[in-house]
Amino acid sequence: MSISSALSNALGGLAVSSKRAELVSANVANVSTDGYARRELSLEATSYSTQGGVRVSGVTRHVNEQTLSERRLAGAAQAHSSALLTHQSRMETLAGDPTDASSLSARLADFEASIDAAISRPDLLNRLEDVAYSAAQVVSKISGMSQSAQDARQDADTQVAGLVESLENNLKNVEQLNRLIIAAEVNNRDASSLFDQRQKLVDDISEIVPVHQMKRDFGEIALVSVGGAVLLDGSAVDLSFSGTPTIVPHMTVENGLLSQVLMNDRPAAATLSGGALEAQLTIRDELTVDFQEQLDVIALDLSLRFQNPDLDQSIGPDDPGIFTDSGARVDENALVGLSGRLAINDLLSHEGAFDVSRLHSGLGAGFNSDVGDNSLLSKMKEALNEASTLPSGLGQSLFEMGSAFETHVASDRLRLEESHSFQSARFAQLKENELADGVDTDVEMQNLLLIEQSFAANARVIQTIDDLMNTLLRM
C-alpha cells in the first residue's frame, strides 16, 4: 500500500467516524422524542485505481413497520375508549348513586318520605311545604340532568369540529412532507428528519382516525382508513364539518339539524371509525340521546302519575297535574326533551312561594278544605308506588325506575372502564415493543467507544504518515 493510499483510507475513516459520532449523539439526544427513529450509517467501499477505503452511502432509519402499525391502531382504540369512558363517568356523576343525597333516587326517596310525614300530620304547614319543596327538588334534578346531557352533546359537537380541522391540517402537512421527501430522495439527500416529522403526523392522524400506511415510490406514502376511505394518495381529501351553536334534544343527524362529517362533500362517518372522532360522534348521536330518552321516560311517568283525575278530582281532563310540561298538561306524544321542560304547577309553587293548601283541597279547588284532610296526600303516596303503565316502565314504581336508571348508567361505565383498561394495556405493551426497537442508550455508548477507537486509529495513521514524510524530506 502506498503512502497516498494509506492517507486516503485514513481520511475516509476519519470522515466516517465523525459522521457516526454525530448520529450517535442525535440518537441519544432524541431517545424520548416521538416519531424519532434510530439512525445508522450505510457504508460502501471506495476504490479509485489502487486506493481503497470506505465512504458514507446514506443514513438508515430503523423502523419496525409492523409494530408501528399495530401501535397506531392500539392508540386509536385507546383514544376511542378513553373518550367514551370520560363521557360515561360524567353521566354517572350526574345521575349519582343511592348513597348520594343529590342522586335521582335519593330525591325521589325524599319526596316519598315528605309525603309520608305530611300524611301523619297534614295540619302542620312545614310538612306540607316539605312536600312541595321535595317535588321541586325532583324537578330540578331531572331538568338539570337533561341540560347537562345537552351540554355534553354540545361539547362533543365542538370536539368533532376541532378533530376534523386537525385531521385535515395534518393530512395537508403529510402531503407537503411527501413532496419534500421525494425531492430529497431524487437528489440523494438525507431525509431522515422529514421521515420523523411525517411519522409523528401520521401518529396524530391515526389517533383521530386509525389508518393503514401504504408505501409509494421515492419514500412517499398513502393513508387509508381502516374503514376503507382513501385519505391521502398523492393529494389529501377535503374534510368539512359545521358545528352547531346550540343543541337541543330533538336535533339529530337524521332530521338534518346536526352536521355530518363530509369527505369531498359526501358523508364519511362510516368510513372514519375506530378513533377519537368516532367516539365523539357516538357521544353526540347515541350515548347522550339514550341518556336523554331514559330521563324523558322517567319525567313522563312521574307526570302521568300526578295528573290522573282519579288522584285529584279538582283538575279537568285537559289540566296539568303537579308536574307539568312548562306549565301545560303533559302529552305522551311530546316525549322528546320532556325532562328538560319539566316544571312544578304554578298553582302549587310560584316564584319560590308554595300554596300548600292545594295539597288538601286539590290543585283546581277554589277553597281550603279541612286542614286535617290527608286523602289527597294518601293518593299521592299510592301513585308513587303504583306499577308504571308505560311499556318501558316494566311495571316498576317510580323509585324503582330511578334506581334502575342509575344502575344502567353505572353498569355502562363499568363496561367501558373494562374496555379502556384492556385497550390501555394493549397500547402500553405495543409502545414498549416499539421502544425496544428504538434507541438503546447502552448500545449507543458502546458504539461511541468503538467510534473513538476508530477515530484514534485513523488519526494515528495520519500522524505516522506525517512523520514518514518529514523523515523523507530531511534525508
PDB file of C-alpha atoms in Angstrom, residues 74-239:
ATOM      1  CA  ALA A  74     -53.973   0.335  19.525  1.00  0.00           C
ATOM      2  CA  GLY A  75     -53.527   4.072  20.157  1.00  0.00           C
ATOM      3  CA  ALA A  76     -56.680   4.815  18.168  1.00  0.00           C
ATOM      4  CA  ALA A  77     -58.638   2.203  20.133  1.00  0.00           C
ATOM      5  CA  GLN A  78     -57.338   3.654  23.393  1.00  0.00           C
ATOM      6  CA  ALA A  79     -58.328   7.195  22.382  1.00  0.00           C
ATOM      7  CA  HIS A  80     -61.783   5.896  21.418  1.00  0.00           C
ATOM      8  CA  SER A  81     -62.344   4.045  24.705  1.00  0.00           C
ATOM      9  CA  SER A  82     -60.909   6.916  26.758  1.00  0.00           C
ATOM     10  CA  ALA A  83     -63.353   9.438  25.279  1.00  0.00           C
ATOM     11  CA  LEU A  84     -66.338   7.154  25.856  1.00  0.00           C
ATOM     12  CA  LEU A  85     -65.277   6.374  29.422  1.00  0.00           C
ATOM     13  CA  THR A  86     -64.752  10.052  30.254  1.00  0.00           C
ATOM     14  CA  HIS A  87     -68.244  10.855  28.971  1.00  0.00           C
ATOM     15  CA  GLN A  88     -69.940   7.956  30.767  1.00  0.00           C
ATOM     16  CA  SER A  89     -68.195   8.872  34.026  1.00  0.00           C
ATOM     17  CA  ARG A  90     -69.626  12.355  33.593  1.00  0.00           C
ATOM     18  CA  MET A  91     -73.120  10.898  33.107  1.00  0.00           C
ATOM     19  CA  GLU A  92     -72.720   8.658  36.159  1.00  0.00           C
ATOM     20  CA  THR A  93     -71.770  11.676  38.247  1.00  0.00           C
ATOM     21  CA  LEU A  94     -74.927  13.432  37.032  1.00  0.00           C
ATOM     22  CA  ALA A  95     -77.198  10.514  37.890  1.00  0.00           C
ATOM     23  CA  GLY A  96     -75.402   9.733  41.156  1.00  0.00           C
ATOM     24  CA  ASP A  97     -75.974   6.596  43.209  1.00  0.00           C
ATOM     25  CA  PRO A  98     -78.444   5.833  46.043  1.00  0.00           C
ATOM     26  CA  THR A  99     -75.828   6.714  48.674  1.00  0.00           C
ATOM     27  CA  ASP A 100     -75.537  10.211  47.224  1.00  0.00           C
ATOM     28  CA  ALA A 101     -78.014  12.687  48.706  1.00  0.00           C
ATOM     29  CA  SER A 102     -78.210  14.546  45.390  1.00  0.00           C
ATOM     30  CA  SER A 103     -78.913  11.469  43.248  1.00  0.00           C
ATOM     31  CA  LEU A 104     -82.201  10.994  41.417  1.00  0.00           C
ATOM     32  CA  SER A 105     -83.248   8.011  43.539  1.00  0.00           C
ATOM     33  CA  ALA A 106     -82.412   9.944  46.715  1.00  0.00           C
ATOM     34  CA  ARG A 107     -84.529  12.895  45.574  1.00  0.00           C
ATOM     35  CA  LEU A 108     -87.436  10.551  44.816  1.00  0.00           C
ATOM     36  CA  ALA A 109     -86.999   8.883  48.211  1.00  0.00           C
ATOM     37  CA  ASP A 110     -87.039  12.307  49.904  1.00  0.00           C
ATOM     38  CA  PHE A 111     -90.218  13.179  48.028  1.00  0.00           C
ATOM     39  CA  GLU A 112     -91.913   9.982  49.211  1.00  0.00           C
ATOM     40  CA  ALA A 113     -90.668  10.500  52.787  1.00  0.00           C
ATOM     41  CA  SER A 114     -92.053  14.041  52.854  1.00  0.00           C
ATOM     42  CA  ILE A 115     -95.442  12.730  51.726  1.00  0.00           C
ATOM     43  CA  ASP A 116     -95.372  10.108  54.493  1.00  0.00           C
ATOM     44  CA  ALA A 117     -94.580  12.782  57.071  1.00  0.00           C
ATOM     45  CA  ALA A 118     -97.375  15.024  55.774  1.00  0.00           C
ATOM     46  CA  ILE A 119     -99.894  12.174  55.823  1.00  0.00           C
ATOM     47  CA  SER A 120     -99.263  11.651  59.538  1.00  0.00           C
ATOM     48  CA  ARG A 121     -99.721  15.379  60.346  1.00  0.00           C
ATOM     49  CA  PRO A 122    -101.459  17.154  57.445  1.00  0.00           C
ATOM     50  CA  ASP A 123    -102.228  20.062  59.721  1.00  0.00           C
ATOM     51  CA  LEU A 124     -98.562  21.060  60.038  1.00  0.00           C
ATOM     52  CA  LEU A 125     -97.696  23.712  57.472  1.00  0.00           C
ATOM     53  CA  ASN A 126     -93.976  22.924  57.444  1.00  0.00           C
ATOM     54  CA  ARG A 127     -94.634  19.304  56.479  1.00  0.00           C
ATOM     55  CA  LEU A 128     -96.779  20.370  53.548  1.00  0.00           C
ATOM     56  CA  GLU A 129     -94.106  22.803  52.499  1.00  0.00           C
ATOM     57  CA  ASP A 130     -91.596  19.941  52.625  1.00  0.00           C
ATOM     58  CA  VAL A 131     -93.763  18.016  50.135  1.00  0.00           C
ATOM     59  CA  ALA A 132     -93.816  20.962  47.726  1.00  0.00           C
ATOM     60  CA  TYR A 133     -90.113  21.600  48.219  1.00  0.00           C
ATOM     61  CA  SER A 134     -89.207  17.918  47.634  1.00  0.00           C
ATOM     62  CA  ALA A 135     -91.317  17.873  44.471  1.00  0.00           C
ATOM     63  CA  ALA A 136     -89.442  20.963  43.257  1.00  0.00           C
ATOM     64  CA  GLN A 137     -86.125  19.244  44.046  1.00  0.00           C
ATOM     65  CA  VAL A 138     -87.112  16.231  41.932  1.00  0.00           C
ATOM     66  CA  VAL A 139     -87.933  18.544  39.043  1.00  0.00           C
ATOM     67  CA  SER A 140     -84.684  20.442  39.496  1.00  0.00           C
ATOM     68  CA  LYS A 141     -82.686  17.184  39.443  1.00  0.00           C
ATOM     69  CA  ILE A 142     -84.359  15.814  36.325  1.00  0.00           C
ATOM     70  CA  SER A 143     -84.244  19.062  34.359  1.00  0.00           C
ATOM     71  CA  GLY A 144     -80.652  19.676  35.475  1.00  0.00           C
ATOM     72  CA  MET A 145     -79.573  16.248  34.211  1.00  0.00           C
ATOM     73  CA  SER A 146     -81.316  16.926  30.920  1.00  0.00           C
ATOM     74  CA  GLN A 147     -79.496  20.231  30.473  1.00  0.00           C
ATOM     75  CA  SER A 148     -76.175  18.623  31.375  1.00  0.00           C
ATOM     76  CA  ALA A 149     -76.801  15.891  28.801  1.00  0.00           C
ATOM     77  CA  GLN A 150     -77.328  18.538  26.136  1.00  0.00           C
ATOM     78  CA  ASP A 151     -74.185  20.307  27.308  1.00  0.00           C
ATOM     79  CA  ALA A 152     -72.341  17.017  26.794  1.00  0.00           C
ATOM     80  CA  ARG A 153     -73.737  16.791  23.254  1.00  0.00           C
ATOM     81  CA  GLN A 154     -72.646  20.355  22.645  1.00  0.00           C
ATOM     82  CA  ASP A 155     -69.139  19.598  23.927  1.00  0.00           C
ATOM     83  CA  ALA A 156     -68.931  16.505  21.710  1.00  0.00           C
ATOM     84  CA  ASP A 157     -70.033  18.527  18.675  1.00  0.00           C
ATOM     85  CA  THR A 158     -67.323  21.097  19.423  1.00  0.00           C
ATOM     86  CA  GLN A 159     -64.766  18.305  19.813  1.00  0.00           C
ATOM     87  CA  VAL A 160     -65.761  16.855  16.433  1.00  0.00           C
ATOM     88  CA  ALA A 161     -65.221  20.228  14.772  1.00  0.00           C
ATOM     89  CA  GLY A 162     -61.750  20.509  16.311  1.00  0.00           C
ATOM     90  CA  LEU A 163     -60.783  16.947  15.414  1.00  0.00           C
ATOM     91  CA  VAL A 164     -61.904  17.340  11.793  1.00  0.00           C
ATOM     92  CA  GLU A 165     -59.878  20.535  11.487  1.00  0.00           C
ATOM     93  CA  SER A 166     -56.794  18.869  12.992  1.00  0.00           C
ATOM     94  CA  LEU A 167     -57.234  15.831  10.750  1.00  0.00           C
ATOM     95  CA  GLU A 168     -57.452  17.934   7.605  1.00  0.00           C
ATOM     96  CA  ASN A 169     -54.433  20.063   8.578  1.00  0.00           C
ATOM     97  CA  ASN A 170     -52.330  17.000   9.398  1.00  0.00           C
ATOM     98  CA  LEU A 171     -53.232  15.351   6.091  1.00  0.00           C
ATOM     99  CA  LYS A 172     -52.206  18.501   4.216  1.00  0.00           C
ATOM    100  CA  ASN A 173     -48.917  18.574   6.139  1.00  0.00           C
ATOM    101  CA  VAL A 174     -48.202  14.928   5.297  1.00  0.00           C
ATOM    102  CA  GLU A 175     -48.909  15.741   1.660  1.00  0.00           C
ATOM    103  CA  GLN A 176     -46.299  18.520   1.766  1.00  0.00           C
ATOM    104  CA  LEU A 177     -43.762  16.299   3.534  1.00  0.00           C
ATOM    105  CA  ASN A 178     -44.284  13.633   0.880  1.00  0.00           C
ATOM    106  CA  ARG A 179     -43.204  16.152  -1.757  1.00  0.00           C
ATOM    107  CA  LEU A 180     -40.144  17.194   0.238  1.00  0.00           C
ATOM    108  CA  ILE A 181     -39.141  13.572   0.816  1.00  0.00           C
ATOM    109  CA  ILE A 182     -39.488  12.749  -2.881  1.00  0.00           C
ATOM    110  CA  ALA A 183     -37.239  15.709  -3.729  1.00  0.00           C
ATOM    111  CA  ALA A 184     -34.653  14.640  -1.154  1.00  0.00           C
ATOM    112  CA  GLU A 185     -34.657  11.028  -2.367  1.00  0.00           C
ATOM    113  CA  VAL A 186     -34.303  12.043  -6.008  1.00  0.00           C
ATOM    114  CA  ASN A 187     -31.361  14.327  -5.168  1.00  0.00           C
ATOM    115  CA  ASN A 188     -29.752  11.721  -2.865  1.00  0.00           C
ATOM    116  CA  ARG A 189     -30.056  13.892   0.247  1.00  0.00           C
ATOM    117  CA  ASP A 190     -30.689  12.659   3.791  1.00  0.00           C
ATOM    118  CA  ALA A 191     -34.434  12.922   4.503  1.00  0.00           C
ATOM    119  CA  SER A 192     -34.387  11.286   7.953  1.00  0.00           C
ATOM    120  CA  SER A 193     -35.710  14.349   9.776  1.00  0.00           C
ATOM    121  CA  LEU A 194     -38.546  14.642   7.254  1.00  0.00           C
ATOM    122  CA  PHE A 195     -39.453  10.996   7.823  1.00  0.00           C
ATOM    123  CA  ASP A 196     -39.522  11.663  11.586  1.00  0.00           C
ATOM    124  CA  GLN A 197     -41.872  14.619  11.178  1.00  0.00           C
ATOM    125  CA  ARG A 198     -44.158  12.627   8.907  1.00  0.00           C
ATOM    126  CA  GLN A 199     -44.242   9.661  11.282  1.00  0.00           C
ATOM    127  CA  LYS A 200     -45.344  11.942  14.141  1.00  0.00           C
ATOM    128  CA  LEU A 201     -48.072  13.460  11.972  1.00  0.00           C
ATOM    129  CA  VAL A 202     -49.348  10.038  10.935  1.00  0.00           C
ATOM    130  CA  ASP A 203     -49.385   9.037  14.624  1.00  0.00           C
ATOM    131  CA  ASP A 204     -51.602  12.053  15.348  1.00  0.00           C
ATOM    132  CA  ILE A 205     -53.845  11.254  12.385  1.00  0.00           C
ATOM    133  CA  SER A 206     -54.229   7.633  13.444  1.00  0.00           C
ATOM    134  CA  GLU A 207     -55.360   8.656  16.923  1.00  0.00           C
ATOM    135  CA  ILE A 208     -58.215  10.622  15.355  1.00  0.00           C
ATOM    136  CA  VAL A 209     -58.943   8.082  12.592  1.00  0.00           C
ATOM    137  CA  PRO A 210     -56.992   4.787  12.554  1.00  0.00           C
ATOM    138  CA  VAL A 211     -55.164   4.389   9.250  1.00  0.00           C
ATOM    139  CA  HIS A 212     -53.071   1.932   7.290  1.00  0.00           C
ATOM    140  CA  GLN A 213     -49.886   3.343   5.759  1.00  0.00           C
ATOM    141  CA  MET A 214     -49.023   2.231   2.223  1.00  0.00           C
ATOM    142  CA  LYS A 215     -45.643   2.808   0.566  1.00  0.00           C
ATOM    143  CA  ARG A 216     -45.237   4.539  -2.759  1.00  0.00           C
ATOM    144  CA  ASP A 217     -42.128   5.313  -4.829  1.00  0.00           C
ATOM    145  CA  PHE A 218     -39.311   7.564  -3.556  1.00  0.00           C
ATOM    146  CA  GLY A 219     -40.416   7.396   0.091  1.00  0.00           C
ATOM    147  CA  GLU A 220     -43.939   8.706  -0.493  1.00  0.00           C
ATOM    148  CA  ILE A 221     -46.832   7.154   1.459  1.00  0.00           C
ATOM    149  CA  ALA A 222     -50.597   6.853   1.074  1.00  0.00           C
ATOM    150  CA  LEU A 223     -53.032   6.695   4.002  1.00  0.00           C
ATOM    151  CA  VAL A 224     -56.215   4.618   4.027  1.00  0.00           C
ATOM    152  CA  SER A 225     -58.609   4.478   6.995  1.00  0.00           C
ATOM    153  CA  VAL A 226     -59.486   1.085   8.457  1.00  0.00           C
ATOM    154  CA  GLY A 227     -62.991   1.771   7.157  1.00  0.00           C
ATOM    155  CA  GLY A 228     -61.663   1.901   3.606  1.00  0.00           C
ATOM    156  CA  ALA A 229     -61.562   5.644   2.925  1.00  0.00           C
ATOM    157  CA  VAL A 230     -58.530   6.892   0.992  1.00  0.00           C
ATOM    158  CA  LEU A 231     -57.437   9.920   2.994  1.00  0.00           C
ATOM    159  CA  LEU A 232     -54.196  10.615   1.163  1.00  0.00           C
ATOM    160  CA  ASP A 233     -52.772   9.264  -2.066  1.00  0.00           C
ATOM    161  CA  GLY A 234     -50.844  11.947  -3.846  1.00  0.00           C
ATOM    162  CA  SER A 235     -53.182  14.644  -2.549  1.00  0.00           C
ATOM    163  CA  ALA A 236     -55.229  14.818   0.655  1.00  0.00           C
ATOM    164  CA  VAL A 237     -59.022  14.670   0.709  1.00  0.00           C
ATOM    165  CA  ASP A 238     -61.124  17.686   1.653  1.00  0.00           C
ATOM    166  CA  LEU A 239     -62.865  17.304   5.013  1.00  0.00           C
TER     167      LEU A 239
END
